[in-house]
Short mmCIF file of N, CA and C in Angstrom, two decimals:
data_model
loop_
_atom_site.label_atom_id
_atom_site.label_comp_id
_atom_site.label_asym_id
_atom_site.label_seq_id
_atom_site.Cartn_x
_atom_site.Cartn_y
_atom_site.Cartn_z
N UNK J 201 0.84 -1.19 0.00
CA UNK J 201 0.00 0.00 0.00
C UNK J 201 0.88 1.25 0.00
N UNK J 202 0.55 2.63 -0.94
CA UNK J 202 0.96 3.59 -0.92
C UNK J 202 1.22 4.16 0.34
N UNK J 203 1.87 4.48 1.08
CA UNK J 203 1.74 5.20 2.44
C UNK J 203 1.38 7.00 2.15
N UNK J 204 1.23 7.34 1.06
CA UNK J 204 1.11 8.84 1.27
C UNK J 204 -0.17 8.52 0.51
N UNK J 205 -1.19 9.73 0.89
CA UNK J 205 -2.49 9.77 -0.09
C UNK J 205 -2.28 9.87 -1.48
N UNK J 206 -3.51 8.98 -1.82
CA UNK J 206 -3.65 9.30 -3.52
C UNK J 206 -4.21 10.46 -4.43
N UNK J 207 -3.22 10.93 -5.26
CA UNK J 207 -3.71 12.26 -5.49
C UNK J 207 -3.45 12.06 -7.58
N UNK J 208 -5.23 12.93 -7.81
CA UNK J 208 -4.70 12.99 -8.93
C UNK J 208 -4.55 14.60 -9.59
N UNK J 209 -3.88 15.03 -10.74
CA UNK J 209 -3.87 16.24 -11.13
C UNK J 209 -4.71 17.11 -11.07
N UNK J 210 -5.67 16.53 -10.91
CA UNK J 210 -6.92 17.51 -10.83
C UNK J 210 -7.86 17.54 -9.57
N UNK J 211 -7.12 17.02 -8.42
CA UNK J 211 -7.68 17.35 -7.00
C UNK J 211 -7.19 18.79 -6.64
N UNK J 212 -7.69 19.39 -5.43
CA UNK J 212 -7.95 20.96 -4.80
C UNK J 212 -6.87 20.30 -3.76
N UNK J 213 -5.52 21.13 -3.90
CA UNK J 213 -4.82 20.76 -2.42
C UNK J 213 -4.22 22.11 -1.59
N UNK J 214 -4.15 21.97 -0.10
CA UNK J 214 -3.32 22.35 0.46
C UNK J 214 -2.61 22.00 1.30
N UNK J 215 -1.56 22.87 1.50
CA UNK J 215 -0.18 22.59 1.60
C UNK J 215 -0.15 23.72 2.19
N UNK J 216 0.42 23.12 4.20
CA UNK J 216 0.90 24.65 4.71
C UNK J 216 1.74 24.25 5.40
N UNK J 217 2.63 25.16 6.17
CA UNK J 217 3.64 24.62 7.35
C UNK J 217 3.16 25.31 8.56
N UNK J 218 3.05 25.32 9.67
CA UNK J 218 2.11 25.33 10.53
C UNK J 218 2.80 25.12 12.27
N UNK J 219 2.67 26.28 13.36
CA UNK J 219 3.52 26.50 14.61
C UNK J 219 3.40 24.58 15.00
N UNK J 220 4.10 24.36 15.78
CA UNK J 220 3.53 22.98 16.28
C UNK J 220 2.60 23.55 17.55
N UNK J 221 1.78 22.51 17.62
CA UNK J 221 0.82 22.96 18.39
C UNK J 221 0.70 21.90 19.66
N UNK J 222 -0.17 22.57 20.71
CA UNK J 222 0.39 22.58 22.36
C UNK J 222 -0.49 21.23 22.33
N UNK J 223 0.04 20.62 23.65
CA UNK J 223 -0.35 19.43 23.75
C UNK J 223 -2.14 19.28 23.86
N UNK J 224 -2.82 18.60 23.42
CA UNK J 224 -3.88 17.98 23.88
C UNK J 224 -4.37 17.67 25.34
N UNK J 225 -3.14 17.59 26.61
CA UNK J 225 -3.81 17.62 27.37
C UNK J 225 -3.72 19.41 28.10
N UNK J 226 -3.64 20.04 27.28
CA UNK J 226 -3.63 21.55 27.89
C UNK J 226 -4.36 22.07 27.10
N UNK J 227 -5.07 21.72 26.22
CA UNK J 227 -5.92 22.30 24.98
C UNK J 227 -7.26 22.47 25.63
N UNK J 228 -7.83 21.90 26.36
CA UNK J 228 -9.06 21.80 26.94
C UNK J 228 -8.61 22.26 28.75
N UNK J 229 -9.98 23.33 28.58
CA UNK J 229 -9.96 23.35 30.58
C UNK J 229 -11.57 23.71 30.75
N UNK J 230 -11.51 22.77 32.27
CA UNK J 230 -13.16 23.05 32.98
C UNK J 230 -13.77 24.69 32.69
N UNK J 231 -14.72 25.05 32.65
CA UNK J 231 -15.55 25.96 32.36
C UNK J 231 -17.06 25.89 33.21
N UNK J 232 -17.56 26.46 34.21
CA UNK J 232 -18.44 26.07 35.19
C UNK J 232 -19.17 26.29 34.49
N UNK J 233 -20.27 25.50 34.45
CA UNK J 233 -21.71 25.48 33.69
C UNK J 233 -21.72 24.94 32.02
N UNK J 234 -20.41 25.05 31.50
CA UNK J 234 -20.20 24.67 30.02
C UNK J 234 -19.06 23.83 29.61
N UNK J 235 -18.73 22.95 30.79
CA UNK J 235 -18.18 21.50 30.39
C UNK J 235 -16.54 21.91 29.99
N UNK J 236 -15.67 20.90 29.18
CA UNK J 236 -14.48 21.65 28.28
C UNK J 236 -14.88 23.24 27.52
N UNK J 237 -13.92 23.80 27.38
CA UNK J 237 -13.71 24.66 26.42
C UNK J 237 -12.03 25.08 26.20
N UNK J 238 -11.77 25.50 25.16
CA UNK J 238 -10.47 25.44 24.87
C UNK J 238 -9.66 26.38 25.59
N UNK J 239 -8.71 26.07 25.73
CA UNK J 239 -8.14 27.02 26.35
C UNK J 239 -7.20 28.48 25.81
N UNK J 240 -6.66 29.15 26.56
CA UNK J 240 -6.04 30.30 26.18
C UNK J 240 -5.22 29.89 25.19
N UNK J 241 -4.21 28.28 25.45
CA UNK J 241 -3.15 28.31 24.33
C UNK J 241 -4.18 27.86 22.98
N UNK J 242 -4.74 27.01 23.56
CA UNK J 242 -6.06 26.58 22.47
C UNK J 242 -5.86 27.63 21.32
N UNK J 243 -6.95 28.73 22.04
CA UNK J 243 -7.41 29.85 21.44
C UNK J 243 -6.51 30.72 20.35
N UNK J 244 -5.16 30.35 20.80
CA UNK J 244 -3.88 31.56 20.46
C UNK J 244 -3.25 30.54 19.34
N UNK J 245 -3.56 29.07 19.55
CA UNK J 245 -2.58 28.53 18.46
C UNK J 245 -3.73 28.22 17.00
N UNK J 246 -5.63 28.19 17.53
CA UNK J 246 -6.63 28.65 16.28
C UNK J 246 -6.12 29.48 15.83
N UNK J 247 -6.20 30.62 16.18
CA UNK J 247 -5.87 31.91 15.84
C UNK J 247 -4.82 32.13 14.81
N UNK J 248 -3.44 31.51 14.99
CA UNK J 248 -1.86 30.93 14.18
C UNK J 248 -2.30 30.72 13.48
N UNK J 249 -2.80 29.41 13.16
CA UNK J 249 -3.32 28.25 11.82
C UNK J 249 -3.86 29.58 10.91
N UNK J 250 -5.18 30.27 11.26
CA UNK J 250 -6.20 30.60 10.65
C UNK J 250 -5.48 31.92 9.91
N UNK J 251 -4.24 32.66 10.74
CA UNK J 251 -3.32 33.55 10.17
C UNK J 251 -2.60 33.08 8.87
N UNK J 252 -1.90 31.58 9.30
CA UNK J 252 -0.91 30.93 8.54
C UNK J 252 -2.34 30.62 6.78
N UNK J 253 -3.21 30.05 7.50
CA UNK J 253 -4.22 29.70 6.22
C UNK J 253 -4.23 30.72 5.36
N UNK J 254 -4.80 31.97 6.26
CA UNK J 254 -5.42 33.61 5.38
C UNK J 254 -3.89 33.62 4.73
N UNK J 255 -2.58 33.92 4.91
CA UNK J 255 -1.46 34.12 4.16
C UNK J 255 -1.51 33.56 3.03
N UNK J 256 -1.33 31.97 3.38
CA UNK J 256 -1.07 31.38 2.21
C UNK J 256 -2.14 31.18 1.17
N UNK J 257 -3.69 32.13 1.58
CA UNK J 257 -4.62 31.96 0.91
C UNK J 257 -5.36 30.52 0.35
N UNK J 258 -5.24 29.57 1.27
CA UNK J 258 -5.59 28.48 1.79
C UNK J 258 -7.46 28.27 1.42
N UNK J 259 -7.82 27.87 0.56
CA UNK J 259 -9.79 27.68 0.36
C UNK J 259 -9.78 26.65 0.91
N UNK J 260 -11.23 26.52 1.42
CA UNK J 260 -11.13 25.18 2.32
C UNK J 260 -11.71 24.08 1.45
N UNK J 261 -11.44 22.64 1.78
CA UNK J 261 -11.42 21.25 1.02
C UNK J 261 -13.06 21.30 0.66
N UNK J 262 -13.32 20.94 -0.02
CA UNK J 262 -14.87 19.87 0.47
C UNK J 262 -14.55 18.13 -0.15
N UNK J 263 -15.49 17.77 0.40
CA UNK J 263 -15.88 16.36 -0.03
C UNK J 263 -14.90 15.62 1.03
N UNK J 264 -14.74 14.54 0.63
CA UNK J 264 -13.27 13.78 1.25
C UNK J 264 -12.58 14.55 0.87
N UNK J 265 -11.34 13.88 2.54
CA UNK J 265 -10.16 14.73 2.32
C UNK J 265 -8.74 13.43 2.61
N UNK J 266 -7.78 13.69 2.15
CA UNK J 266 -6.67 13.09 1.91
C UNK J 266 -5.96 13.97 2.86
N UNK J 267 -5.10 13.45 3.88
CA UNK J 267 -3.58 14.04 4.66
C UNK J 267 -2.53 13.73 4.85
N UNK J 268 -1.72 14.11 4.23
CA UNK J 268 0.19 13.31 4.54
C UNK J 268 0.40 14.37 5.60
N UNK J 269 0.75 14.35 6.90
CA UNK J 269 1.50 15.29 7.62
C UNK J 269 2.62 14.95 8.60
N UNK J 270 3.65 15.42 8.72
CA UNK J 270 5.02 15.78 9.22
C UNK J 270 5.20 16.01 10.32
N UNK J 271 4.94 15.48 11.85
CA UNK J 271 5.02 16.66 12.66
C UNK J 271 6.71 16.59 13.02
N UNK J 272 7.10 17.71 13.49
CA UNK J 272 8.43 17.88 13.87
C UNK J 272 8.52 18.40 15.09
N UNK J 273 8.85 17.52 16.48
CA UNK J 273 8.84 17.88 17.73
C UNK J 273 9.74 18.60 18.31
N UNK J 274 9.79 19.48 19.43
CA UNK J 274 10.72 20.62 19.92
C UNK J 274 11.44 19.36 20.70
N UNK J 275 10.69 18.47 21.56
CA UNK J 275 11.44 17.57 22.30
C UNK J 275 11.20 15.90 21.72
N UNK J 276 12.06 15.42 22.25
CA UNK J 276 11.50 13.60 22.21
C UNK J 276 10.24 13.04 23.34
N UNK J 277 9.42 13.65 23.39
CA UNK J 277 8.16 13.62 24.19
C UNK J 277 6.89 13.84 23.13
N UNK J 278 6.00 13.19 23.62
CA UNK J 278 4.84 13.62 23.22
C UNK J 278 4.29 12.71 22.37
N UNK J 279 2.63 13.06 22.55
CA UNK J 279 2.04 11.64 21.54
C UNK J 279 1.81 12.37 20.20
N UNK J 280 2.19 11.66 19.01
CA UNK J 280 1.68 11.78 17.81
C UNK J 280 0.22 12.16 17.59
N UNK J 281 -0.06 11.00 18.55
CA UNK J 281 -2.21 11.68 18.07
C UNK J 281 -2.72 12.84 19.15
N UNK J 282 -2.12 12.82 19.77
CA UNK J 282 -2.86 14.11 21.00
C UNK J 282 -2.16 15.33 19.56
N UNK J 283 -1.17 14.84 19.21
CA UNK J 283 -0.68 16.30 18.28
C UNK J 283 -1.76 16.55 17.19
N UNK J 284 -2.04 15.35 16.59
CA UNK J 284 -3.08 15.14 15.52
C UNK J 284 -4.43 15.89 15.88
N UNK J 285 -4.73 15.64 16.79
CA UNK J 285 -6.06 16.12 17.34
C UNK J 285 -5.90 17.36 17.80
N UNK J 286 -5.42 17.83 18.15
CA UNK J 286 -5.22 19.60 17.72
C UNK J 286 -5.04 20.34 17.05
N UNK J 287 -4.42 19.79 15.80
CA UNK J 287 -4.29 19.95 14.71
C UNK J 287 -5.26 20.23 13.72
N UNK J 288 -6.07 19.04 13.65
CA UNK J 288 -7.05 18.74 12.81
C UNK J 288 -8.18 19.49 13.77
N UNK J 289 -8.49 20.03 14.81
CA UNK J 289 -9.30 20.90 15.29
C UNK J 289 -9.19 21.97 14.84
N UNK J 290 -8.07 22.36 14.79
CA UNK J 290 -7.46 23.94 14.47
C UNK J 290 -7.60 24.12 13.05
N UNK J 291 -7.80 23.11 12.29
CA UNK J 291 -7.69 23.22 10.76
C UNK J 291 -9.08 23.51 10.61
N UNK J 292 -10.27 23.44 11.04
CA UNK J 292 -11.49 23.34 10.57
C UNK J 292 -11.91 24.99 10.36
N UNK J 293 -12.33 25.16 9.00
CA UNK J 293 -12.83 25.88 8.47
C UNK J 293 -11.96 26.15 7.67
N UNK J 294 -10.53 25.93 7.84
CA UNK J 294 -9.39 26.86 6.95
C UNK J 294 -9.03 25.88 6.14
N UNK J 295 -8.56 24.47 6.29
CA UNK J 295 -8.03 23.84 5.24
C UNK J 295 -9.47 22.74 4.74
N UNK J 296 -10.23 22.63 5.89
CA UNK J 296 -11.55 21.78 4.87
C UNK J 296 -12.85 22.67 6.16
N UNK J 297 -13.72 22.05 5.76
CA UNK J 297 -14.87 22.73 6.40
C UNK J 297 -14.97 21.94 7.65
N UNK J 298 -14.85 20.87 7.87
CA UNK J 298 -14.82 20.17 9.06
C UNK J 298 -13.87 18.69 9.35
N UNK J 299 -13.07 18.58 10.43
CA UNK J 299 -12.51 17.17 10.11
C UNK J 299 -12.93 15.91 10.59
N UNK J 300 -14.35 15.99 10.14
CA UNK J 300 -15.18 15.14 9.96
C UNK J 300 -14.66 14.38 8.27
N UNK J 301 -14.15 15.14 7.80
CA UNK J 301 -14.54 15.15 5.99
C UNK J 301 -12.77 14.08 5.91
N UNK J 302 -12.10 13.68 6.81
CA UNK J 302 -10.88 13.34 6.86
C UNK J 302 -11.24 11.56 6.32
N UNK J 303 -10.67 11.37 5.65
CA UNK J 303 -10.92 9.62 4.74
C UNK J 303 -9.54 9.22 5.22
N UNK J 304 -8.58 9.39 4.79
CA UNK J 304 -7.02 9.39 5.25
C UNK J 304 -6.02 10.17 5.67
N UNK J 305 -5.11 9.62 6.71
CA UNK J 305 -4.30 10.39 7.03
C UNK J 305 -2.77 9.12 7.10
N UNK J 306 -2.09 10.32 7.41
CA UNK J 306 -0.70 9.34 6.83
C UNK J 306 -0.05 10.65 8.13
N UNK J 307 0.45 10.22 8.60
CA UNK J 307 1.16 11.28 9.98
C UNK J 307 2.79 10.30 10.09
N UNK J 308 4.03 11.37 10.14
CA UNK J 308 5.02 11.02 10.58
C UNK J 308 5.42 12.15 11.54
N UNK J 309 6.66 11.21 12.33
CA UNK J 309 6.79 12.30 13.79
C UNK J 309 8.47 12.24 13.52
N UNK J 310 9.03 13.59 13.58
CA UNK J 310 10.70 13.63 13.78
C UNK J 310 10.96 14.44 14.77
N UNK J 311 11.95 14.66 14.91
CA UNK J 311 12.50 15.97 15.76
C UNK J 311 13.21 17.24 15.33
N UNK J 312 12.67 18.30 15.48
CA UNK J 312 13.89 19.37 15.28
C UNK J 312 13.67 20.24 16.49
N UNK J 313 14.10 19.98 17.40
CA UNK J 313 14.64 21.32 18.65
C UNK J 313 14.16 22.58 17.99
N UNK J 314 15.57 22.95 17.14
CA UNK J 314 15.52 24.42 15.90
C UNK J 314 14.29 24.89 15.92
N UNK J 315 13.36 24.17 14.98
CA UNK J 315 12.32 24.83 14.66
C UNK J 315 10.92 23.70 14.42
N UNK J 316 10.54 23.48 15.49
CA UNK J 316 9.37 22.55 15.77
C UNK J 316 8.13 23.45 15.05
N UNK J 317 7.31 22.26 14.05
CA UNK J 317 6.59 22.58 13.00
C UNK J 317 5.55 21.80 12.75
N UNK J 318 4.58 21.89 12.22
CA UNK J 318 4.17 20.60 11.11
C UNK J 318 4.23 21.11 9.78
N UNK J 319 4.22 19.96 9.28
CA UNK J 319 4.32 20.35 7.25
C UNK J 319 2.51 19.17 6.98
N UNK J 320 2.01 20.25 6.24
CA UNK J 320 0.86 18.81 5.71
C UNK J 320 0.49 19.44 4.56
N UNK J 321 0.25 17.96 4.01
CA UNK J 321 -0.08 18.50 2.54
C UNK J 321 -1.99 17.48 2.52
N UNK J 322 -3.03 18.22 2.06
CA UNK J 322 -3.95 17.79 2.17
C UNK J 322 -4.20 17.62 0.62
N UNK J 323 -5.61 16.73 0.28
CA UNK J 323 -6.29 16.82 -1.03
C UNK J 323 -7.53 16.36 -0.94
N UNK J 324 -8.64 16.92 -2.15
CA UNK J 324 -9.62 16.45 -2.32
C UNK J 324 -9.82 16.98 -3.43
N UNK J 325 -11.18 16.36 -4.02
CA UNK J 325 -11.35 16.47 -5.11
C UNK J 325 -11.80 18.05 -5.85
N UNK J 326 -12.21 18.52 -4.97
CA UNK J 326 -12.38 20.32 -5.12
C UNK J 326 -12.66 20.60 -3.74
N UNK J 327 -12.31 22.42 -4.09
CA UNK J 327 -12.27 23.35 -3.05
C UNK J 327 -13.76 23.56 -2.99
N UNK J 328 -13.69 24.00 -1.63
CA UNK J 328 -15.50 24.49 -0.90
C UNK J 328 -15.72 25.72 -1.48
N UNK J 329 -17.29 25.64 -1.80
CA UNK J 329 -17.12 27.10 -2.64
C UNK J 329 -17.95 28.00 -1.16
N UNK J 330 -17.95 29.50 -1.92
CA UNK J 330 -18.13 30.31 -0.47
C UNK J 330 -19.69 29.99 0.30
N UNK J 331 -20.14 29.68 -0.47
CA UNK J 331 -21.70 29.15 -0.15
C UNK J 331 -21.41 28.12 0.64
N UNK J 332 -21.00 27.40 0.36
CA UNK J 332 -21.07 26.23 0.96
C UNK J 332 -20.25 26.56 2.36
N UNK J 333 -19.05 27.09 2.34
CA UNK J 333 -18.22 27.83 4.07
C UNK J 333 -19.38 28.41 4.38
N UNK J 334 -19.99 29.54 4.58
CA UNK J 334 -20.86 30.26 4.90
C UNK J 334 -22.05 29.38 5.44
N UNK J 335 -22.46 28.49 4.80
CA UNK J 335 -23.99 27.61 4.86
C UNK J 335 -22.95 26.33 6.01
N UNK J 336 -22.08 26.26 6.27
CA UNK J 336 -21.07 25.76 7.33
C UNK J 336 -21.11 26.41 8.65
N UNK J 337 -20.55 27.24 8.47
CA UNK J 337 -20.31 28.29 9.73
C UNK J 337 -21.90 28.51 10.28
N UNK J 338 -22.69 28.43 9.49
CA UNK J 338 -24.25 29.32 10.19
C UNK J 338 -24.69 27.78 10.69
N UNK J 339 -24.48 26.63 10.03
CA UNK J 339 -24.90 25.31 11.17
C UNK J 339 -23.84 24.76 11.92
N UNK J 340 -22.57 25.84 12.37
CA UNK J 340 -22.07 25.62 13.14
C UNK J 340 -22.74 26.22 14.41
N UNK J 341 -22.89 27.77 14.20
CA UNK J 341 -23.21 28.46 15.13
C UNK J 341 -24.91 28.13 15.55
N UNK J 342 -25.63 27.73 14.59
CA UNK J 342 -26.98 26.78 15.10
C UNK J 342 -26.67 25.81 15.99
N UNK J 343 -25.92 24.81 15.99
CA UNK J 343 -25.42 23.61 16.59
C UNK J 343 -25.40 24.47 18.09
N UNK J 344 -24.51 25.49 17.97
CA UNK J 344 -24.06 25.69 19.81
C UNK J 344 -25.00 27.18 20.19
N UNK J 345 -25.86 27.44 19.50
CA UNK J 345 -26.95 28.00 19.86
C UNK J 345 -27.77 27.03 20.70
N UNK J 346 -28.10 26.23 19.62
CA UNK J 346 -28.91 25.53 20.24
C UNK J 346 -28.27 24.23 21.90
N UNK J 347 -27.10 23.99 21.96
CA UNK J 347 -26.58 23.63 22.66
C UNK J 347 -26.70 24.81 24.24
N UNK J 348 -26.69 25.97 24.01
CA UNK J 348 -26.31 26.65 24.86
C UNK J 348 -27.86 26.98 25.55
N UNK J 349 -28.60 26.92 24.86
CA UNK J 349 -30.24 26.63 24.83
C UNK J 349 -30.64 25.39 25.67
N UNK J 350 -29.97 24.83 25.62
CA UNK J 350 -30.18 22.91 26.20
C UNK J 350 -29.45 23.39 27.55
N UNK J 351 -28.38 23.57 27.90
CA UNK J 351 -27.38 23.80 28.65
C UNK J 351 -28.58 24.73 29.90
N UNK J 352 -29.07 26.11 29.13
CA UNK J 352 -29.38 27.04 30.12
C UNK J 352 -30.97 25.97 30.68
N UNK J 353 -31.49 25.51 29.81
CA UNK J 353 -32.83 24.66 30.08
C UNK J 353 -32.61 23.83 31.45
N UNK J 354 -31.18 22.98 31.01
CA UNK J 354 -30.94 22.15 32.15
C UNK J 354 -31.02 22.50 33.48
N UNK J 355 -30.09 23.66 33.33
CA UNK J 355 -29.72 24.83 34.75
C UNK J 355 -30.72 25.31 35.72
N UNK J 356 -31.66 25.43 34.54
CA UNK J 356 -33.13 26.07 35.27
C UNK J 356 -33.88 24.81 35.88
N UNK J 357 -33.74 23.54 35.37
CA UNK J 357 -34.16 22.38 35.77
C UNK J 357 -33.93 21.73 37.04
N UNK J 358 -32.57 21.87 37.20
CA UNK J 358 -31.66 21.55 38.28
C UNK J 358 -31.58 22.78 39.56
N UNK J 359 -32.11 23.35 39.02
CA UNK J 359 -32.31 24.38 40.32
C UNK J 359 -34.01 24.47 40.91
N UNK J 360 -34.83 24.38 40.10
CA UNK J 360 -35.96 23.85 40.19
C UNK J 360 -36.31 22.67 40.93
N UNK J 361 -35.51 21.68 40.68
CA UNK J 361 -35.88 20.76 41.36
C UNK J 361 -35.38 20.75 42.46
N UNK J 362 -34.21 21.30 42.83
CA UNK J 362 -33.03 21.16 44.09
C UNK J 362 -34.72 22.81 44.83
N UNK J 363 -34.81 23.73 44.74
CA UNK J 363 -35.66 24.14 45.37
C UNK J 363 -37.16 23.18 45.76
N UNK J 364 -37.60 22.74 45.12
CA UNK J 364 -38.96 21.97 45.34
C UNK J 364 -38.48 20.75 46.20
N UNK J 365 -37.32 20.15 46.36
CA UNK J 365 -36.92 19.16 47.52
C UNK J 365 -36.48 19.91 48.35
N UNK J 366 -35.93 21.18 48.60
CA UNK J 366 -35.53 21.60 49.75
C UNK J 366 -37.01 22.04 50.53
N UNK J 367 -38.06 22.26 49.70
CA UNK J 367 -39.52 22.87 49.94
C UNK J 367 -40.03 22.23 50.68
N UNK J 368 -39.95 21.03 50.12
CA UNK J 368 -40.43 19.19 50.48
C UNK J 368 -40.23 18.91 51.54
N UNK J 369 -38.78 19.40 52.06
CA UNK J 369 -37.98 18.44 53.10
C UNK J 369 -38.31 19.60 54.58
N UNK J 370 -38.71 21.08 53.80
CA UNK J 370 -38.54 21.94 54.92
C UNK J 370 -40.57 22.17 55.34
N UNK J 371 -41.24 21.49 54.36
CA UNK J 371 -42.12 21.25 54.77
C UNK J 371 -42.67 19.65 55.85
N UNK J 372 -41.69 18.89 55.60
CA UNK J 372 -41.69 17.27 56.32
C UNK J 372 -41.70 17.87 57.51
N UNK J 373 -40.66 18.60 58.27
CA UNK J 373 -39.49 19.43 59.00
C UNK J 373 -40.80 19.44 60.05
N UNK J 374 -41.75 20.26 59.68
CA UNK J 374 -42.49 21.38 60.27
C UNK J 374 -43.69 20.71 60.79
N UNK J 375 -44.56 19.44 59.95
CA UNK J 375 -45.34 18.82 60.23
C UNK J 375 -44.98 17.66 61.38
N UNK J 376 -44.00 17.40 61.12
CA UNK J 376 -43.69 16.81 62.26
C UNK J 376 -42.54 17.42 63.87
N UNK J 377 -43.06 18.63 63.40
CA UNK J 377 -43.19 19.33 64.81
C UNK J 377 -44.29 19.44 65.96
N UNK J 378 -43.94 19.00 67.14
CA UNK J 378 -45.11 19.11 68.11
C UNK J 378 -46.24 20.20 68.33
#
């Protein structure tokens, strides 16, 4: 078997080089009332990618997507897929619309101290046209609308009920007073 994706002349690719990005277990922190959310380095190394994308003028994939990527570590530590998975988080919207759309990946890990990186080269069969990013992003932001909708529902639920047992218990209390 080929180890790098199959690509033909007439697939949509990109190709970026990219900060290496912070571990997976620092990517996510507690958030009271809203579970994970990413964190500050999270936030700062999206932010990189989506700079590095806009430069190199990067359109994002659609359809399946194909990935050969490189990572190059600052140290001899660290997992390959915790790297992957930050990665491919950070890529969404800029190199495909979601990495959901990922069919293959092909990941190698080296070292350079110097200048810790990734290199990836992606493909698919065409680029997302703007309709289609746009008609993306608005059932993204539906998705955690409506999530944040569920979330506040719960809240009101759980306090509701924690009052009507304290009601309960401070009415037991009283009736069985002399």
């Amino acid at each position: 078997m080929d180890p790098l994706p199959r690509e033909t002349p007439s697939d949509a690719v990109v190709q970026l080089v990219l900060p290496y990005p912070p571990s997976a277990n620092t990517y996510w922190r507690p958030a009271k009332g809203r579970g994970l959310v990413p964190s500050g380095e999270a936030t700062a190394y999206k932010a990189a990618v989506a700079r590095a994308a806009a430069l190199a003028r990067v359109q994002p994939l659609a359809g399946p997507v194909r990935m050969a990527v490189t990572v190059y570590r600052p140290r001899r530590v660290g997992d390959l897929d915790n790297t992957l998975k930050v990665l491919n988080d950070a890529l969404n919207g800029c190199a495909w619309l979601d990495d959901e759309q990922l069919v293959e990946l092909v990941a190698f890990r080296s070292d350079d101290a110097k200048a810790p990186r990734v290199e990836l080269r992606a493909t698919a069969e065409r680029y997302a046209t703007r309709e289609e990013a746009e008609a993306h992003r608005r059932a993204q932001a539906e998705r955690a609308r409506k999530a944040q909708v569920t979330r506040n529902r719960n809240r009101v639920a759980k306090v509701r009920a924690q009052l009507q047992l304290k009601s309960a218990s401070h009415q037991a209390v009283r009736r069985d007073d002399p």
